[in-house]
Amino acid sequence: MSAKPLISHAAASLSGQVRVPGDKSISHRALMFGALAIGQSSIEGLLEGEDVLRTAAAMRALGAEVTRGGDGRWTLFGRGVGGLAEPEDVLDMGNAGTGARLLMGLVASHPFTSVFTGDASLRSRPMRRVTEPLGRMGAGFVGRSGGRLPLAVIGTASPIPISYELPMPSAQVKSAVLLAGLNTPGTTTVIEREATRDHTELMLRGFGAKLTVEVLANGARAISLTGQPELTGQSIKVPADPSSAAFPVVAALLVAGSAITVQAVGTNPLRCGLYQTLLEMGADITYANARVEGGEPVADLLVRGSELKGVDVPPERAPSMIDEYPILAVAAAFAKGTTRMRGLAELRVKESDRLAAMARGLEAAGVTLEVEGDDLIVHGDGGLPEGGVSVPVNLDHRIAMSFLVMGMASRRPVQIDDASAIDTSFPGFTEMMNGLGAKISRVAE
């Protein structure tokens, strides 16, 4: 795939109404649970980015019937819990880390072997955090050093229920274990010291699984799933992705005179750490028309250009905004005062080492900052950063979009070396932002 360099120039102001693509986390899970349910499921608003389309293809390879209608609605006829079929070929998950890790859990308790691979970015990412608990349940694994892809998952015919305490906050690891527990007799329990996004729990209950959440004496959460339920097909309406909404929201805050509305954004409390932080920084964001769609809270976000101030972001907020730290770092560069983002170890094992990538790019654009261990400290003076840089994004969609947003408000344009990864989560990003008034264009050959 050839690189797609883009350059972002300063915008006069942003205005208009948009709806960003559907929530990626919910889209992955909707496809998986629909493939396990008895009967028909329908999905409205599915994110049709490359990551989710890889999951759709994987569910077909595992025996589910998955089709897209001309109206954009997806229909699935599932195989039932325990009814997945051995795939005839390698499951190529592209850049989809969520899809890969959750699917490993799903197939770990099926008696067949599946082989997973992905693009260069996904093949470099650690999978041992998933394979370790799945191995306790009886699955086997053969892969590269560090448990990296390509990786064969040797499913077990006699899975063992476990009680597993997460060593770090991770909705992906939690979900992988619970998905393995679906086809495991008995009760599988995951204990998390810090609450992570709970889309798996909400959706499993919606499909008919017996799942309980208990708050322990030390404040940890114990999520227990009774294995081998009969899931029944459901109609799912996917809310707009709060992680994707972060980019037009922050762009509107930074570009003076902007006023935009981002429609039907998911406002699940375990996903809204960024918006809480932006409000603390002085952002003019109003939640309007709050409602519940498909079991998830949503609202329209009314956003106006704002003067931001630096804040201290506590480490316990990280699970609710782990994907949004790159765009928060951009906002911090425009704020007045110091913003301290603490406890960002998880950023080092995302699509790229996001902590290092953001620090390098921001410094090159004239921003004063320090990295102390797993903390990122950005010093803003309330003025506009210089910009005028070309940033390597290392196939990381969130790094790419963050620096394009920076270019919309910095003194000089900001260029990225390759925008091709953006389609993994936000197809149509450039067109949507330009429709609001941004000035993003291809770089002349």
Short mmCIF file of C-alpha atoms in Angstrom, two decimals:
data_model
loop_
_atom_site.label_atom_id
_atom_site.label_comp_id
_atom_site.label_asym_id
_atom_site.label_seq_id
_atom_site.Cartn_x
_atom_site.Cartn_y
_atom_site.Cartn_z
CA MET A 1 0.00 0.00 0.00
CA SER A 2 1.49 3.35 -1.04
CA ALA A 3 1.77 6.13 1.54
CA LYS A 4 -0.83 8.92 1.57
CA PRO A 5 0.81 12.07 2.91
CA LEU A 6 -1.58 14.86 3.98
CA ILE A 7 -1.04 18.45 5.08
CA SER A 8 -3.31 20.46 7.36
CA HIS A 9 -3.38 24.29 7.15
CA ALA A 10 -4.86 26.73 9.66
CA ALA A 11 -8.66 27.04 9.42
CA ALA A 12 -10.61 30.28 9.79
CA SER A 13 -13.34 28.64 11.90
CA LEU A 14 -15.29 25.39 11.95
CA SER A 15 -19.09 25.20 11.77
CA GLY A 16 -21.82 22.69 11.02
CA GLN A 17 -23.36 19.44 12.22
CA VAL A 18 -21.74 16.03 11.77
CA ARG A 19 -22.16 12.46 12.92
CA VAL A 20 -18.92 10.55 13.26
CA PRO A 21 -18.76 6.82 12.45
CA GLY A 22 -20.21 4.21 14.78
CA ASP A 23 -18.43 3.15 17.95
CA LYS A 24 -15.61 0.77 17.06
CA SER A 25 -15.67 -1.18 20.33
CA ILE A 26 -19.41 -1.78 20.10
CA SER A 27 -19.24 -2.62 16.38
CA HIS A 28 -16.66 -5.39 16.94
CA ARG A 29 -18.73 -6.90 19.75
CA ALA A 30 -22.04 -6.64 17.89
CA LEU A 31 -20.63 -8.75 15.05
CA MET A 32 -19.17 -11.34 17.41
CA PHE A 33 -22.25 -11.74 19.60
CA GLY A 34 -24.56 -11.77 16.58
CA ALA A 35 -22.44 -14.62 15.19
CA LEU A 36 -22.91 -16.57 18.45
CA ALA A 37 -26.64 -15.94 18.83
CA ILE A 38 -29.48 -18.18 17.72
CA GLY A 39 -31.58 -16.55 15.03
CA GLN A 40 -31.22 -13.20 13.29
CA SER A 41 -29.46 -10.09 14.53
CA SER A 42 -29.46 -6.71 12.81
CA ILE A 43 -26.98 -3.89 13.31
CA GLU A 44 -27.65 -0.25 12.42
CA GLY A 45 -24.83 2.29 12.38
CA LEU A 46 -21.97 -0.25 12.27
CA LEU A 47 -18.57 1.36 11.81
CA GLU A 48 -17.50 0.34 8.32
CA GLY A 49 -13.82 1.01 8.89
CA GLU A 50 -11.17 -1.52 7.96
CA ASP A 51 -10.77 -2.85 11.51
CA VAL A 52 -14.44 -3.76 11.86
CA LEU A 53 -14.67 -5.14 8.33
CA ARG A 54 -11.82 -7.52 9.25
CA THR A 55 -13.92 -8.77 12.16
CA ALA A 56 -16.93 -9.21 9.86
CA ALA A 57 -14.79 -11.28 7.47
CA ALA A 58 -13.48 -13.36 10.39
CA MET A 59 -17.01 -14.14 11.58
CA ARG A 60 -17.88 -15.33 8.08
CA ALA A 61 -14.75 -17.50 8.07
CA LEU A 62 -15.92 -19.00 11.40
CA GLY A 63 -19.24 -20.00 9.88
CA ALA A 64 -21.68 -17.15 10.59
CA GLU A 65 -23.81 -15.61 7.85
CA VAL A 66 -22.96 -11.90 7.73
CA THR A 67 -24.43 -9.58 5.07
CA ARG A 68 -24.74 -5.85 4.47
CA GLY A 69 -27.97 -4.49 3.04
CA GLY A 70 -28.21 -1.63 0.59
CA ASP A 71 -29.56 0.58 3.39
CA GLY A 72 -26.35 0.11 5.41
CA ARG A 73 -27.99 -2.25 7.88
CA TRP A 74 -26.06 -5.46 8.64
CA THR A 75 -27.78 -8.81 9.19
CA LEU A 76 -26.32 -11.87 10.90
CA PHE A 77 -27.54 -15.43 11.35
CA GLY A 78 -25.51 -16.90 14.18
CA ARG A 79 -24.14 -20.37 14.92
CA GLY A 80 -25.02 -20.56 18.61
CA VAL A 81 -22.56 -20.62 21.51
CA GLY A 82 -20.00 -23.34 20.82
CA GLY A 83 -21.10 -23.64 17.19
CA LEU A 84 -18.29 -21.82 15.38
CA ALA A 85 -16.56 -23.74 12.58
CA GLU A 86 -12.83 -24.14 11.99
CA PRO A 87 -11.66 -21.48 9.51
CA GLU A 88 -10.22 -22.77 6.24
CA ASP A 89 -7.59 -20.05 6.02
CA VAL A 90 -5.54 -17.66 8.15
CA LEU A 91 -7.58 -14.92 9.86
CA ASP A 92 -5.94 -11.67 8.71
CA MET A 93 -7.01 -8.99 11.19
CA GLY A 94 -5.17 -6.12 9.48
CA ASN A 95 -4.66 -3.40 12.12
CA ALA A 96 -7.53 -4.54 14.38
CA GLY A 97 -6.04 -5.13 17.82
CA THR A 98 -9.47 -5.26 19.49
CA GLY A 99 -10.77 -7.69 16.88
CA ALA A 100 -7.74 -9.95 17.16
CA ARG A 101 -7.62 -10.14 20.97
CA LEU A 102 -11.36 -10.65 21.43
CA LEU A 103 -11.52 -13.29 18.70
CA MET A 104 -8.65 -15.18 20.31
CA GLY A 105 -10.82 -15.47 23.40
CA LEU A 106 -13.80 -16.55 21.34
CA VAL A 107 -12.01 -19.42 19.57
CA ALA A 108 -9.91 -20.49 22.58
CA SER A 109 -12.81 -22.57 23.94
CA HIS A 110 -13.66 -24.18 20.58
CA PRO A 111 -11.99 -27.51 19.65
CA PHE A 112 -10.11 -26.37 16.55
CA THR A 113 -7.03 -24.42 15.54
CA SER A 114 -7.11 -20.85 14.20
CA VAL A 115 -4.17 -18.85 12.88
CA PHE A 116 -4.14 -15.07 13.31
CA THR A 117 -2.01 -12.52 11.50
CA GLY A 118 -2.19 -8.81 10.75
CA ASP A 119 -0.34 -5.85 9.31
CA ALA A 120 3.15 -4.79 10.40
CA SER A 121 1.75 -2.74 13.29
CA LEU A 122 -0.45 -5.52 14.67
CA ARG A 123 2.30 -8.12 14.27
CA SER A 124 4.51 -6.02 16.54
CA ARG A 125 1.97 -5.73 19.35
CA PRO A 126 1.99 -7.94 22.47
CA MET A 127 -0.56 -10.73 22.74
CA ARG A 128 0.81 -12.50 25.80
CA ARG A 129 -1.50 -10.49 28.06
CA VAL A 130 -4.36 -12.38 26.35
CA THR A 131 -2.74 -15.76 25.79
CA GLU A 132 -1.66 -16.08 29.45
CA PRO A 133 -5.20 -16.24 30.94
CA LEU A 134 -6.57 -18.14 27.92
CA GLY A 135 -3.80 -20.70 28.44
CA ARG A 136 -5.05 -21.23 32.01
CA MET A 137 -8.45 -22.08 30.50
CA GLY A 138 -6.84 -24.85 28.43
CA ALA A 139 -6.02 -23.25 25.08
CA GLY A 140 -2.60 -23.63 23.45
CA PHE A 141 -0.62 -21.09 21.44
CA VAL A 142 2.23 -21.17 18.96
CA GLY A 143 3.55 -17.81 17.83
CA ARG A 144 6.55 -15.54 17.52
CA SER A 145 8.63 -14.36 20.46
CA GLY A 146 6.65 -12.33 22.95
CA GLY A 147 3.47 -14.07 21.84
CA ARG A 148 3.28 -11.89 18.75
CA LEU A 149 1.44 -12.59 15.51
CA PRO A 150 1.36 -14.68 13.39
CA LEU A 151 -0.10 -16.82 16.15
CA ALA A 152 -1.91 -20.16 16.15
CA VAL A 153 -4.65 -20.59 18.75
CA ILE A 154 -5.18 -24.26 19.55
CA GLY A 155 -8.64 -24.30 21.05
CA THR A 156 -9.56 -26.73 23.78
CA ALA A 157 -12.43 -29.23 23.76
CA SER A 158 -12.55 -29.13 27.58
CA PRO A 159 -12.21 -25.49 28.66
CA ILE A 160 -11.74 -24.76 32.36
CA PRO A 161 -13.49 -21.81 34.07
CA ILE A 162 -11.11 -19.50 35.91
CA SER A 163 -11.13 -16.51 38.21
CA TYR A 164 -8.65 -14.05 36.77
CA GLU A 165 -7.49 -10.74 38.21
CA LEU A 166 -6.31 -8.35 35.53
CA PRO A 167 -2.70 -7.27 36.12
CA MET A 168 -3.46 -3.99 34.32
CA PRO A 169 -6.71 -2.25 33.33
CA SER A 170 -7.67 -3.66 29.91
CA ALA A 171 -11.15 -4.04 28.46
CA GLN A 172 -9.65 -6.19 25.71
CA VAL A 173 -8.17 -8.76 28.09
CA LYS A 174 -11.31 -8.74 30.24
CA SER A 175 -13.46 -9.31 27.17
CA ALA A 176 -11.22 -12.05 25.76
CA VAL A 177 -11.53 -14.05 28.98
CA LEU A 178 -15.31 -13.53 29.15
CA LEU A 179 -15.69 -14.56 25.51
CA ALA A 180 -13.74 -17.74 26.19
CA GLY A 181 -16.02 -18.25 29.18
CA LEU A 182 -19.09 -18.26 26.96
CA ASN A 183 -18.35 -21.80 25.77
CA THR A 184 -16.93 -22.94 29.12
CA PRO A 185 -19.08 -24.86 31.64
CA GLY A 186 -19.33 -23.23 35.05
CA THR A 187 -18.59 -19.64 36.04
CA THR A 188 -15.76 -17.56 34.62
CA THR A 189 -14.83 -14.49 36.67
CA VAL A 190 -12.68 -11.48 35.81
CA ILE A 191 -11.60 -9.09 38.57
CA GLU A 192 -10.53 -5.58 37.61
CA ARG A 193 -9.08 -3.13 40.13
CA GLU A 194 -10.08 -0.18 37.94
CA ALA A 195 -13.27 -0.11 35.90
CA THR A 196 -12.73 -0.37 32.13
CA ARG A 197 -15.25 0.08 29.32
CA ASP A 198 -18.17 -2.26 29.91
CA HIS A 199 -19.63 -2.73 26.41
CA THR A 200 -19.01 -6.49 26.61
CA GLU A 201 -20.99 -6.82 29.84
CA LEU A 202 -23.89 -4.66 28.65
CA MET A 203 -24.16 -6.41 25.30
CA LEU A 204 -23.83 -9.94 26.69
CA ARG A 205 -26.75 -9.25 29.02
CA GLY A 206 -28.71 -7.83 26.10
CA PHE A 207 -28.20 -11.06 24.15
CA GLY A 208 -29.39 -13.14 27.11
CA ALA A 209 -26.25 -14.19 29.00
CA LYS A 210 -26.29 -14.48 32.79
CA LEU A 211 -23.65 -12.01 33.96
CA THR A 212 -23.21 -10.31 37.33
CA VAL A 213 -20.99 -7.46 38.48
CA GLU A 214 -20.02 -7.31 42.15
CA VAL A 215 -18.09 -4.46 43.78
CA LEU A 216 -15.64 -6.01 46.25
CA ALA A 217 -14.57 -4.60 49.61
CA ASN A 218 -11.38 -3.14 48.10
CA GLY A 219 -13.34 -1.36 45.38
CA ALA A 220 -12.45 -3.82 42.62
CA ARG A 221 -15.15 -5.19 40.31
CA ALA A 222 -15.77 -8.92 39.89
CA ILE A 223 -17.53 -9.75 36.62
CA SER A 224 -18.90 -13.31 36.60
CA LEU A 225 -20.34 -15.07 33.55
CA THR A 226 -22.28 -18.33 33.59
CA GLY A 227 -21.01 -20.41 30.69
CA GLN A 228 -22.88 -22.03 27.80
CA PRO A 229 -25.91 -19.72 27.68
CA GLU A 230 -28.25 -19.59 24.72
CA LEU A 231 -27.85 -16.17 23.17
CA THR A 232 -30.74 -14.89 21.07
CA GLY A 233 -30.54 -12.54 18.10
CA GLN A 234 -30.96 -8.82 18.77
CA SER A 235 -31.40 -5.52 16.96
CA ILE A 236 -28.51 -3.21 17.78
CA LYS A 237 -28.14 0.52 17.14
CA VAL A 238 -24.49 1.53 17.36
CA PRO A 239 -23.90 5.03 18.82
CA ALA A 240 -21.34 7.41 17.32
CA ASP A 241 -17.85 6.67 18.62
CA PRO A 242 -16.71 9.03 21.42
CA SER A 243 -13.08 8.31 20.53
CA SER A 244 -13.68 9.43 16.94
CA ALA A 245 -15.79 12.39 18.06
CA ALA A 246 -12.77 13.60 20.03
CA PHE A 247 -11.09 14.87 16.84
CA PRO A 248 -13.76 17.29 15.58
CA VAL A 249 -14.52 18.28 19.19
CA VAL A 250 -10.91 19.26 19.98
CA ALA A 251 -10.52 20.90 16.56
CA ALA A 252 -13.54 23.11 17.27
CA LEU A 253 -12.19 24.01 20.72
CA LEU A 254 -8.81 25.07 19.27
CA VAL A 255 -9.94 27.00 16.17
CA ALA A 256 -11.20 30.41 17.33
CA GLY A 257 -14.79 31.24 16.45
CA SER A 258 -15.84 27.63 15.84
CA ALA A 259 -19.28 26.25 16.68
CA ILE A 260 -20.16 22.66 15.75
CA THR A 261 -22.56 19.91 16.77
CA VAL A 262 -21.47 16.28 16.88
CA GLN A 263 -24.58 14.11 16.89
CA ALA A 264 -25.51 10.99 18.85
CA VAL A 265 -22.15 10.47 20.58
CA GLY A 266 -21.92 7.59 23.05
CA THR A 267 -21.66 8.97 26.59
CA ASN A 268 -20.98 5.77 28.50
CA PRO A 269 -19.30 7.01 31.73
CA LEU A 270 -16.47 4.50 31.28
CA ARG A 271 -15.60 6.12 27.92
CA CYS A 272 -15.87 9.83 28.73
CA GLY A 273 -12.66 10.63 30.59
CA LEU A 274 -11.52 12.94 27.78
CA TYR A 275 -14.68 15.02 27.89
CA GLN A 276 -14.47 15.31 31.68
CA THR A 277 -10.87 16.49 31.30
CA LEU A 278 -11.70 19.01 28.56
CA LEU A 279 -14.47 20.49 30.72
CA GLU A 280 -11.96 20.86 33.56
CA MET A 281 -9.70 22.69 31.10
CA GLY A 282 -12.47 25.21 30.40
CA ALA A 283 -13.92 23.73 27.22
CA ASP A 284 -17.31 25.01 26.06
CA ILE A 285 -19.04 21.65 25.51
CA THR A 286 -22.77 21.18 26.10
CA TYR A 287 -24.51 17.79 26.22
CA ALA A 288 -27.89 18.14 24.48
CA ASN A 289 -30.77 15.76 23.76
CA ALA A 290 -29.45 13.06 26.11
CA ARG A 291 -31.12 9.70 25.48
CA VAL A 292 -30.55 5.93 25.43
CA GLU A 293 -30.12 4.09 22.13
CA GLY A 294 -29.47 0.35 21.97
CA GLY A 295 -28.83 0.20 25.70
CA GLU A 296 -26.09 2.86 25.57
CA PRO A 297 -26.43 6.52 26.67
CA VAL A 298 -25.92 9.07 23.87
CA ALA A 299 -26.10 12.84 23.48
CA ASP A 300 -25.44 15.56 20.93
CA LEU A 301 -22.28 17.57 21.74
CA LEU A 302 -22.44 21.33 21.13
CA VAL A 303 -18.86 22.63 20.97
CA ARG A 304 -17.51 26.20 20.70
CA GLY A 305 -14.00 27.59 20.40
CA SER A 306 -12.50 27.95 23.90
CA GLU A 307 -9.47 29.18 25.77
CA LEU A 308 -8.12 26.15 27.60
CA LYS A 309 -6.02 25.94 30.76
CA GLY A 310 -3.63 23.24 31.89
CA VAL A 311 -4.83 20.57 34.33
CA ASP A 312 -3.54 17.52 36.17
CA VAL A 313 -5.08 14.32 34.75
CA PRO A 314 -5.04 11.58 37.41
CA PRO A 315 -3.79 8.10 36.47
CA GLU A 316 -7.05 6.45 37.55
CA ARG A 317 -8.79 8.25 34.67
CA ALA A 318 -6.64 6.49 32.06
CA PRO A 319 -8.93 3.47 31.46
CA SER A 320 -11.80 5.78 30.45
CA MET A 321 -9.72 7.73 27.92
CA ILE A 322 -6.73 5.60 26.94
CA ASP A 323 -7.30 6.11 23.20
CA GLU A 324 -7.78 9.87 23.59
CA TYR A 325 -4.45 10.88 25.11
CA PRO A 326 -2.89 11.76 21.73
CA ILE A 327 -5.60 14.32 20.94
CA LEU A 328 -5.59 15.53 24.56
CA ALA A 329 -1.85 16.17 24.23
CA VAL A 330 -2.60 18.37 21.22
CA ALA A 331 -5.22 20.29 23.22
CA ALA A 332 -2.69 20.69 26.04
CA ALA A 333 -0.20 22.24 23.61
CA PHE A 334 -2.68 25.10 23.02
CA ALA A 335 -3.69 25.50 26.68
CA LYS A 336 -2.32 28.07 29.12
CA GLY A 337 -0.31 26.35 31.81
CA THR A 338 0.96 22.83 32.42
CA THR A 339 -1.02 19.69 31.73
CA ARG A 340 0.20 16.53 33.45
CA MET A 341 -1.04 13.22 32.04
CA ARG A 342 -0.11 10.45 34.43
CA GLY A 343 0.09 6.68 34.20
CA LEU A 344 0.28 6.24 30.42
CA ALA A 345 2.14 2.91 30.28
CA GLU A 346 -0.65 1.39 28.19
CA LEU A 347 0.05 3.94 25.43
CA ARG A 348 3.37 2.26 24.75
CA VAL A 349 1.70 -0.92 23.47
CA LYS A 350 -1.04 0.49 21.23
CA GLU A 351 -0.82 0.68 17.42
CA SER A 352 2.53 2.38 18.04
CA ASP A 353 4.36 3.68 21.11
CA ARG A 354 1.93 6.58 21.26
CA LEU A 355 3.63 8.23 24.20
CA ALA A 356 6.96 8.47 22.36
CA ALA A 357 5.30 9.38 19.04
CA MET A 358 3.31 12.27 20.51
CA ALA A 359 6.31 13.58 22.42
CA ARG A 360 8.52 13.57 19.31
CA GLY A 361 5.91 15.20 17.09
CA LEU A 362 4.92 17.89 19.58
CA GLU A 363 8.53 18.78 20.35
CA ALA A 364 9.28 19.09 16.64
CA ALA A 365 6.29 21.46 16.37
CA GLY A 366 7.76 23.74 19.03
CA VAL A 367 5.90 22.48 22.10
CA THR A 368 7.73 22.32 25.44
CA LEU A 369 7.22 19.02 27.24
CA GLU A 370 8.80 16.26 29.28
CA VAL A 371 8.29 12.53 29.50
CA GLU A 372 8.92 11.30 33.04
CA GLY A 373 8.54 7.53 33.17
CA ASP A 374 4.99 6.92 31.97
CA ASP A 375 3.88 10.53 32.46
CA LEU A 376 3.58 13.16 29.72
CA ILE A 377 3.89 16.76 30.88
CA VAL A 378 3.00 19.47 28.34
CA HIS A 379 3.73 23.14 28.99
CA GLY A 380 1.42 25.49 27.09
CA ASP A 381 1.64 29.29 27.08
CA GLY A 382 -1.87 29.89 25.75
CA GLY A 383 -0.52 30.82 22.33
CA LEU A 384 -0.42 28.92 19.08
CA PRO A 385 2.31 26.28 18.66
CA GLU A 386 4.64 26.84 15.74
CA GLY A 387 3.81 23.71 13.74
CA GLY A 388 5.63 23.50 10.42
CA VAL A 389 6.61 19.85 10.76
CA SER A 390 6.16 16.55 8.98
CA VAL A 391 5.28 13.81 11.45
CA PRO A 392 5.83 10.06 10.89
CA VAL A 393 2.70 8.32 12.19
CA ASN A 394 3.85 4.67 12.06
CA LEU A 395 0.52 3.34 10.73
CA ASP A 396 -1.27 4.75 13.80
CA HIS A 397 -4.63 6.29 12.96
CA ARG A 398 -4.98 8.30 16.17
CA ILE A 399 -1.52 9.83 15.86
CA ALA A 400 -2.34 10.77 12.26
CA MET A 401 -5.65 12.45 13.08
CA SER A 402 -4.23 14.21 16.15
CA PHE A 403 -1.53 16.00 14.18
CA LEU A 404 -3.93 16.92 11.39
CA VAL A 405 -6.07 18.59 14.07
CA MET A 406 -2.99 20.39 15.35
CA GLY A 407 -2.38 21.81 11.89
CA MET A 408 -5.86 23.37 11.86
CA ALA A 409 -4.85 25.85 14.57
CA SER A 410 -1.01 26.09 14.66
CA ARG A 411 0.98 28.95 13.11
CA ARG A 412 2.35 26.86 10.27
CA PRO A 413 0.90 23.78 8.53
CA VAL A 414 1.42 20.27 9.93
CA GLN A 415 2.02 17.35 7.59
CA ILE A 416 1.77 13.61 8.23
CA ASP A 417 3.69 11.07 6.20
CA ASP A 418 0.85 8.59 5.71
CA ALA A 419 -2.91 8.86 6.26
CA SER A 420 -3.77 5.35 5.06
CA ALA A 421 -4.32 4.02 8.61
CA ILE A 422 -7.11 6.54 9.29
CA ASP A 423 -9.59 4.35 7.44
CA THR A 424 -9.20 1.68 10.12
CA SER A 425 -11.44 3.69 12.46
CA PHE A 426 -12.65 6.87 10.73
CA PRO A 427 -13.41 6.46 7.02
CA GLY A 428 -14.21 9.85 5.52
CA PHE A 429 -12.32 11.80 8.20
CA THR A 430 -10.71 14.26 5.80
CA GLU A 431 -13.93 14.93 3.91
CA MET A 432 -15.90 15.42 7.13
CA MET A 433 -13.37 17.84 8.62
CA ASN A 434 -13.06 19.81 5.39
CA GLY A 435 -16.86 20.01 5.32
CA LEU A 436 -16.68 21.79 8.69
CA GLY A 437 -14.10 24.24 7.37
CA ALA A 438 -10.75 22.49 7.82
CA LYS A 439 -8.06 22.77 5.14
CA ILE A 440 -6.60 19.27 4.77
CA SER A 441 -5.18 18.27 1.39
CA ARG A 442 -2.98 15.72 -0.30
CA VAL A 443 0.71 16.60 -0.51
CA ALA A 444 1.83 17.15 -4.08
CA GLU A 445 4.08 14.40 -5.38
#
